[in-house]
PDB file of C-alpha atoms in Angstrom:
ATOM      1  CA  UNK A  16     296.214 212.800 106.224  1.00 65.00           C
ATOM      2  CA  UNK A  17     295.251 209.501 108.437  1.00 65.00           C
ATOM      3  CA  UNK A  18     292.640 208.338 107.114  1.00 70.00           C
ATOM      4  CA  UNK A  19     294.508 208.011 103.600  1.00 69.00           C
ATOM      5  CA  UNK A  20     297.142 205.352 105.941  1.00 74.00           C
ATOM      6  CA  UNK A  21     294.103 203.346 106.719  1.00 75.00           C
ATOM      7  CA  UNK A  22     292.055 203.393 103.689  1.00 84.00           C
ATOM      8  CA  UNK A  23     295.653 202.885 101.833  1.00 85.00           C
ATOM      9  CA  UNK A  24     296.160 199.707 103.576  1.00 85.00           C
ATOM     10  CA  UNK A  25     292.546 198.689 102.991  1.00 88.00           C
ATOM     11  CA  UNK A  26     293.710 198.200 100.317  1.00 90.00           C
ATOM     12  CA  UNK A  27     296.408 196.492 100.005  1.00 92.00           C
ATOM     13  CA  UNK A  28     294.678 193.788 102.741  1.00 92.00           C
ATOM     14  CA  UNK A  29     291.656 193.482 100.087  1.00 92.00           C
ATOM     15  CA  UNK A  30     294.583 193.177  97.014  1.00 93.00           C
ATOM     16  CA  UNK A  31     296.198 189.949  98.893  1.00 94.00           C
ATOM     17  CA  UNK A  32     293.827 189.099 100.364  1.00 94.00           C
ATOM     18  CA  UNK A  33     292.786 188.566  95.886  1.00 94.00           C
ATOM     19  CA  UNK A  34     296.277 187.818  95.611  1.00 94.00           C
ATOM     20  CA  UNK A  35     295.816 184.714  98.220  1.00 93.00           C
ATOM     21  CA  UNK A  36     292.269 183.380  96.199  1.00 92.00           C
ATOM     22  CA  UNK A  37     293.738 183.350  93.017  1.00 92.00           C
ATOM     23  CA  UNK A  38     296.815 181.008  94.576  1.00 91.00           C
ATOM     24  CA  UNK A  39     294.750 179.517  96.463  1.00 89.00           C
ATOM     25  CA  UNK A  40     292.845 178.829  93.439  1.00 86.00           C
ATOM     26  CA  UNK A  41     295.531 177.709  91.534  1.00 87.00           C
ATOM     27  CA  UNK A  42     296.893 175.745  94.092  1.00 84.00           C
ATOM     28  CA  UNK A  43     293.170 173.435  94.726  1.00 84.00           C
ATOM     29  CA  UNK A  44     293.299 173.356  90.472  1.00 79.00           C
ATOM     30  CA  UNK A  45     296.899 171.522  90.227  1.00 81.00           C
ATOM     31  CA  UNK A  46     296.283 169.336  93.994  1.00 80.00           C
ATOM     32  CA  UNK A  47     293.155 167.959  91.890  1.00 81.00           C
ATOM     33  CA  UNK A  48     295.068 167.179  88.936  1.00 77.00           C
ATOM     34  CA  UNK A  49     297.320 165.607  90.858  1.00 78.00           C
ATOM     35  CA  UNK A  50     295.214 163.966  92.853  1.00 80.00           C
ATOM     36  CA  UNK A  51     293.231 162.321  89.627  1.00 78.00           C
ATOM     37  CA  UNK A  52     296.804 160.418  88.898  1.00 80.00           C
ATOM     38  CA  UNK A  53     297.711 159.376  91.570  1.00 80.00           C
ATOM     39  CA  UNK A  54     294.397 157.823  91.529  1.00 80.00           C
ATOM     40  CA  UNK A  55     295.027 155.923  87.263  1.00 79.00           C
ATOM     41  CA  UNK A  56     298.143 155.190  89.165  1.00 80.00           C
ATOM     42  CA  UNK A  57     296.406 153.529  91.614  1.00 79.00           C
ATOM     43  CA  UNK A  58     294.228 151.583  89.621  1.00 75.00           C
ATOM     44  CA  UNK A  59     296.795 150.701  87.630  1.00 73.00           C
ATOM     45  CA  UNK A  60     299.353 148.532  89.900  1.00 77.00           C
ATOM     46  CA  UNK A  61     295.903 147.176  91.599  1.00 70.00           C
ATOM     47  CA  UNK A  62     295.413 145.355  88.409  1.00 66.00           C
ATOM     48  CA  UNK A  63     298.808 144.165  87.643  1.00 67.00           C
ATOM     49  CA  UNK A  64     298.738 141.658  90.468  1.00 70.00           C
ATOM     50  CA  UNK A  65     295.255 141.438  91.064  1.00 60.00           C
ATOM     51  CA  UNK A  66     292.952 143.057  93.389  1.00 56.00           C
ATOM     52  CA  UNK A  67     290.133 144.016  92.970  1.00 54.00           C
ATOM     53  CA  UNK A  68     288.446 148.020  93.084  1.00 50.00           C
ATOM     54  CA  UNK A  69     285.071 149.228  92.404  1.00 48.00           C
ATOM     55  CA  UNK A  70     284.956 152.558  89.784  1.00 51.00           C
ATOM     56  CA  UNK A  71     285.368 155.314  93.124  1.00 48.00           C
ATOM     57  CA  UNK A  72     288.964 153.533  94.219  1.00 46.00           C
ATOM     58  CA  UNK A  73     287.477 151.560  96.694  1.00 44.00           C
ATOM     59  CA  UNK A  74     288.383 147.742  97.586  1.00 43.00           C
ATOM     60  CA  UNK A  75     285.383 145.153  96.564  1.00 44.00           C
ATOM     61  CA  UNK A  76     283.493 143.474  99.017  1.00 43.00           C
ATOM     62  CA  UNK A  77     283.239 140.232  99.407  1.00 57.00           C
ATOM     63  CA  UNK A  78     280.139 138.256  99.822  1.00 65.00           C
ATOM     64  CA  UNK A  79     278.104 137.549 103.162  1.00 79.00           C
ATOM     65  CA  UNK A  80     277.819 133.747 103.828  1.00 79.00           C
ATOM     66  CA  UNK A  81     276.262 133.137 107.401  1.00 81.00           C
ATOM     67  CA  UNK A  82     276.928 130.526 108.862  1.00 84.00           C
ATOM     68  CA  UNK A  83     273.991 129.127 109.019  1.00 84.00           C
ATOM     69  CA  UNK A  84     274.186 129.344 104.952  1.00 83.00           C
ATOM     70  CA  UNK A  85     277.940 128.141 105.022  1.00 87.00           C
ATOM     71  CA  UNK A  86     278.290 123.556 103.744  1.00 87.00           C
ATOM     72  CA  UNK A  87     282.709 122.951 104.708  1.00 89.00           C
ATOM     73  CA  UNK A  88     283.962 119.801 102.590  1.00 89.00           C
ATOM     74  CA  UNK A  89     286.821 118.634 104.058  1.00 90.00           C
ATOM     75  CA  UNK A  90     289.082 117.005 101.193  1.00 89.00           C
ATOM     76  CA  UNK A  91     289.691 113.175 102.437  1.00 84.00           C
ATOM     77  CA  UNK A  92     293.285 113.063 103.020  1.00 86.00           C
ATOM     78  CA  UNK A  93     296.208 115.195 105.150  1.00 90.00           C
ATOM     79  CA  UNK A  94     298.535 117.181 102.056  1.00 90.00           C
ATOM     80  CA  UNK A  95     301.724 116.649 102.235  1.00 89.00           C
ATOM     81  CA  UNK A  96     302.647 119.406  99.332  1.00 90.00           C
ATOM     82  CA  UNK A  97     306.667 120.558  97.883  1.00 89.00           C
ATOM     83  CA  UNK A  98     307.549 123.405  98.345  1.00 88.00           C
ATOM     84  CA  UNK A  99     309.463 125.157  95.631  1.00 82.00           C
ATOM     85  CA  UNK A 100     313.573 124.162  96.054  1.00 80.00           C
ATOM     86  CA  UNK A 101     315.633 127.406  96.278  1.00 75.00           C
ATOM     87  CA  UNK A 102     319.585 126.385  96.229  1.00 70.00           C
ATOM     88  CA  UNK A 103     321.629 127.542  98.097  1.00 66.00           C
ATOM     89  CA  UNK A 104     323.829 129.193  94.884  1.00 68.00           C
ATOM     90  CA  UNK A 105     320.003 131.470  95.333  1.00 63.00           C
ATOM     91  CA  UNK A 106     320.467 131.870  98.592  1.00 64.00           C
ATOM     92  CA  UNK A 107     318.326 129.097  99.888  1.00 70.00           C
ATOM     93  CA  UNK A 108     319.693 125.842 101.795  1.00 76.00           C
ATOM     94  CA  UNK A 109     319.148 123.659  98.970  1.00 74.00           C
ATOM     95  CA  UNK A 110     316.790 120.992 100.578  1.00 83.00           C
ATOM     96  CA  UNK A 111     313.422 120.283 100.024  1.00 86.00           C
ATOM     97  CA  UNK A 112     310.296 121.597 101.584  1.00 88.00           C
ATOM     98  CA  UNK A 113     307.594 120.251 102.451  1.00 89.00           C
ATOM     99  CA  UNK A 114     304.420 121.875 103.902  1.00 88.00           C
ATOM    100  CA  UNK A 115     301.338 119.251 105.616  1.00 91.00           C
ATOM    101  CA  UNK A 116     297.713 119.908 105.585  1.00 90.00           C
ATOM    102  CA  UNK A 117     293.864 119.733 105.992  1.00 91.00           C
ATOM    103  CA  UNK A 118     292.393 121.753 103.192  1.00 91.00           C
ATOM    104  CA  UNK A 119     288.681 122.152 103.705  1.00 91.00           C
ATOM    105  CA  UNK A 120     286.430 124.362 101.125  1.00 91.00           C
ATOM    106  CA  UNK A 121     283.560 125.931 102.377  1.00 90.00           C
ATOM    107  CA  UNK A 122     280.762 126.216  99.942  1.00 90.00           C
ATOM    108  CA  UNK A 123     277.676 128.503 100.083  1.00 90.00           C
ATOM    109  CA  UNK A 124     274.584 126.627  99.728  1.00 89.00           C
ATOM    110  CA  UNK A 125     272.383 129.630  99.174  1.00 89.00           C
ATOM    111  CA  UNK A 126     274.082 129.122  95.734  1.00 88.00           C
ATOM    112  CA  UNK A 127     272.205 128.181  92.073  1.00 90.00           C
ATOM    113  CA  UNK A 128     275.377 126.632  91.568  1.00 88.00           C
ATOM    114  CA  UNK A 129     275.698 124.273  95.255  1.00 86.00           C
ATOM    115  CA  UNK A 130     273.519 121.436  94.390  1.00 88.00           C
ATOM    116  CA  UNK A 131     274.873 120.389  91.569  1.00 86.00           C
ATOM    117  CA  UNK A 132     278.044 120.283  92.380  1.00 86.00           C
ATOM    118  CA  UNK A 133     278.422 121.121  95.942  1.00 82.00           C
ATOM    119  CA  UNK A 134     277.548 117.417  97.282  1.00 82.00           C
ATOM    120  CA  UNK A 135     279.922 115.228  98.567  1.00 82.00           C
ATOM    121  CA  UNK A 136     279.761 112.008  95.887  1.00 87.00           C
ATOM    122  CA  UNK A 137     280.784 115.174  93.873  1.00 87.00           C
ATOM    123  CA  UNK A 138     282.967 116.547  95.675  1.00 87.00           C
ATOM    124  CA  UNK A 139     284.892 113.336  96.434  1.00 88.00           C
ATOM    125  CA  UNK A 140     284.546 112.749  92.415  1.00 88.00           C
ATOM    126  CA  UNK A 141     286.741 115.471  91.454  1.00 88.00           C
ATOM    127  CA  UNK A 142     288.726 116.317  95.214  1.00 89.00           C
ATOM    128  CA  UNK A 143     291.630 114.436  92.420  1.00 90.00           C
ATOM    129  CA  UNK A 144     290.690 117.643  90.450  1.00 91.00           C
ATOM    130  CA  UNK A 145     291.487 120.293  93.266  1.00 91.00           C
ATOM    131  CA  UNK A 146     294.201 119.074  94.809  1.00 91.00           C
ATOM    132  CA  UNK A 147     296.166 119.174  91.768  1.00 92.00           C
ATOM    133  CA  UNK A 148     294.972 122.402  91.947  1.00 92.00           C
ATOM    134  CA  UNK A 149     296.101 122.480  95.228  1.00 91.00           C
ATOM    135  CA  UNK A 150     299.734 121.223  94.490  1.00 91.00           C
ATOM    136  CA  UNK A 151     300.049 122.842  91.388  1.00 91.00           C
ATOM    137  CA  UNK A 152     299.633 126.629  93.215  1.00 91.00           C
ATOM    138  CA  UNK A 153     301.723 125.743  96.531  1.00 90.00           C
ATOM    139  CA  UNK A 154     304.036 124.238  95.069  1.00 89.00           C
ATOM    140  CA  UNK A 155     304.822 126.875  92.312  1.00 89.00           C
ATOM    141  CA  UNK A 156     305.988 129.128  95.364  1.00 88.00           C
ATOM    142  CA  UNK A 157     309.010 128.332  98.506  1.00 86.00           C
ATOM    143  CA  UNK A 158     308.533 127.962 101.721  1.00 86.00           C
ATOM    144  CA  UNK A 159     310.135 131.197 102.299  1.00 85.00           C
ATOM    145  CA  UNK A 160     307.509 133.391  99.566  1.00 86.00           C
ATOM    146  CA  UNK A 161     304.070 130.858 101.119  1.00 86.00           C
ATOM    147  CA  UNK A 162     304.659 132.422 104.997  1.00 86.00           C
ATOM    148  CA  UNK A 163     305.426 135.489 103.117  1.00 86.00           C
ATOM    149  CA  UNK A 164     302.312 135.095 101.762  1.00 84.00           C
ATOM    150  CA  UNK A 165     299.577 132.700 102.341  1.00 87.00           C
ATOM    151  CA  UNK A 166     296.834 135.044 102.741  1.00 88.00           C
ATOM    152  CA  UNK A 167     297.294 136.014  99.119  1.00 90.00           C
ATOM    153  CA  UNK A 168     298.007 132.978  97.687  1.00 88.00           C
ATOM    154  CA  UNK A 169     295.014 131.617 100.004  1.00 89.00           C
ATOM    155  CA  UNK A 170     293.538 132.982  97.806  1.00 91.00           C
ATOM    156  CA  UNK A 171     294.525 132.416  94.858  1.00 91.00           C
ATOM    157  CA  UNK A 172     293.895 128.636  95.229  1.00 91.00           C
ATOM    158  CA  UNK A 173     290.215 129.966  95.288  1.00 92.00           C
ATOM    159  CA  UNK A 174     290.550 131.307  92.088  1.00 92.00           C
ATOM    160  CA  UNK A 175     292.406 128.461  90.487  1.00 92.00           C
ATOM    161  CA  UNK A 176     288.790 126.068  92.106  1.00 91.00           C
ATOM    162  CA  UNK A 177     286.339 129.258  90.878  1.00 90.00           C
ATOM    163  CA  UNK A 178     288.063 128.776  87.769  1.00 90.00           C
ATOM    164  CA  UNK A 179     288.069 124.807  88.009  1.00 89.00           C
ATOM    165  CA  UNK A 180     284.068 125.047  88.745  1.00 89.00           C
ATOM    166  CA  UNK A 181     283.229 127.780  86.670  1.00 89.00           C
ATOM    167  CA  UNK A 182     281.944 128.995  89.391  1.00 87.00           C
ATOM    168  CA  UNK A 183     281.858 130.502  93.004  1.00 88.00           C
ATOM    169  CA  UNK A 184     279.602 128.710  95.229  1.00 88.00           C
ATOM    170  CA  UNK A 185     283.160 128.013  96.911  1.00 90.00           C
ATOM    171  CA  UNK A 186     283.687 130.788  98.277  1.00 90.00           C
ATOM    172  CA  UNK A 187     286.796 129.838 100.585  1.00 90.00           C
ATOM    173  CA  UNK A 188     289.517 127.497 101.367  1.00 91.00           C
ATOM    174  CA  UNK A 189     290.575 126.481 104.507  1.00 90.00           C
ATOM    175  CA  UNK A 190     294.160 125.523 105.567  1.00 88.00           C
ATOM    176  CA  UNK A 191     294.438 123.883 109.101  1.00 86.00           C
ATOM    177  CA  UNK A 192     296.337 122.267 111.436  1.00 83.00           C
ATOM    178  CA  UNK A 193     299.464 122.532 108.700  1.00 83.00           C
ATOM    179  CA  UNK A 194     302.853 122.249 109.084  1.00 86.00           C
ATOM    180  CA  UNK A 195     306.152 123.606 107.186  1.00 82.00           C
ATOM    181  CA  UNK A 196     309.326 121.677 106.935  1.00 78.00           C
TER     182      UNK A 196
END
């Protein structure tokens, strides 16, 4: 009788083990399906806000340029850029605000376009176009928006300058000695 109870208990344990295995398999397939849907959703959102992603879901890593291969062009004049005005009705103070900044461009000297566009003479000749792009981007934001999203706005300025030249030999835009007013 005791042997029969042990065999019956073993059969019940085996049945529960099989049920557990089946339930684990079902959960794994449903979790994988949800995970794939979440990855697609994150990819769609990232593409909407302009973040570059690789197919495997990792963010794109920018090319590192060594300091020896970097040339810096400093825009000659300190720029004073008016921010977009926010009226008191929209929650602002209704006053004009300005961004006063020194801007410099970091360039990759090993890039194929550097010799064509990267010389001081070439950049000086196009400086007014570069300033216009910088003013256009920064001037489209309020001071509060700029403070909250400074890195993203700097990236937007970089993209606009790269679009202007149709090249990526300029790989960074630097703001230095800046003031908000």
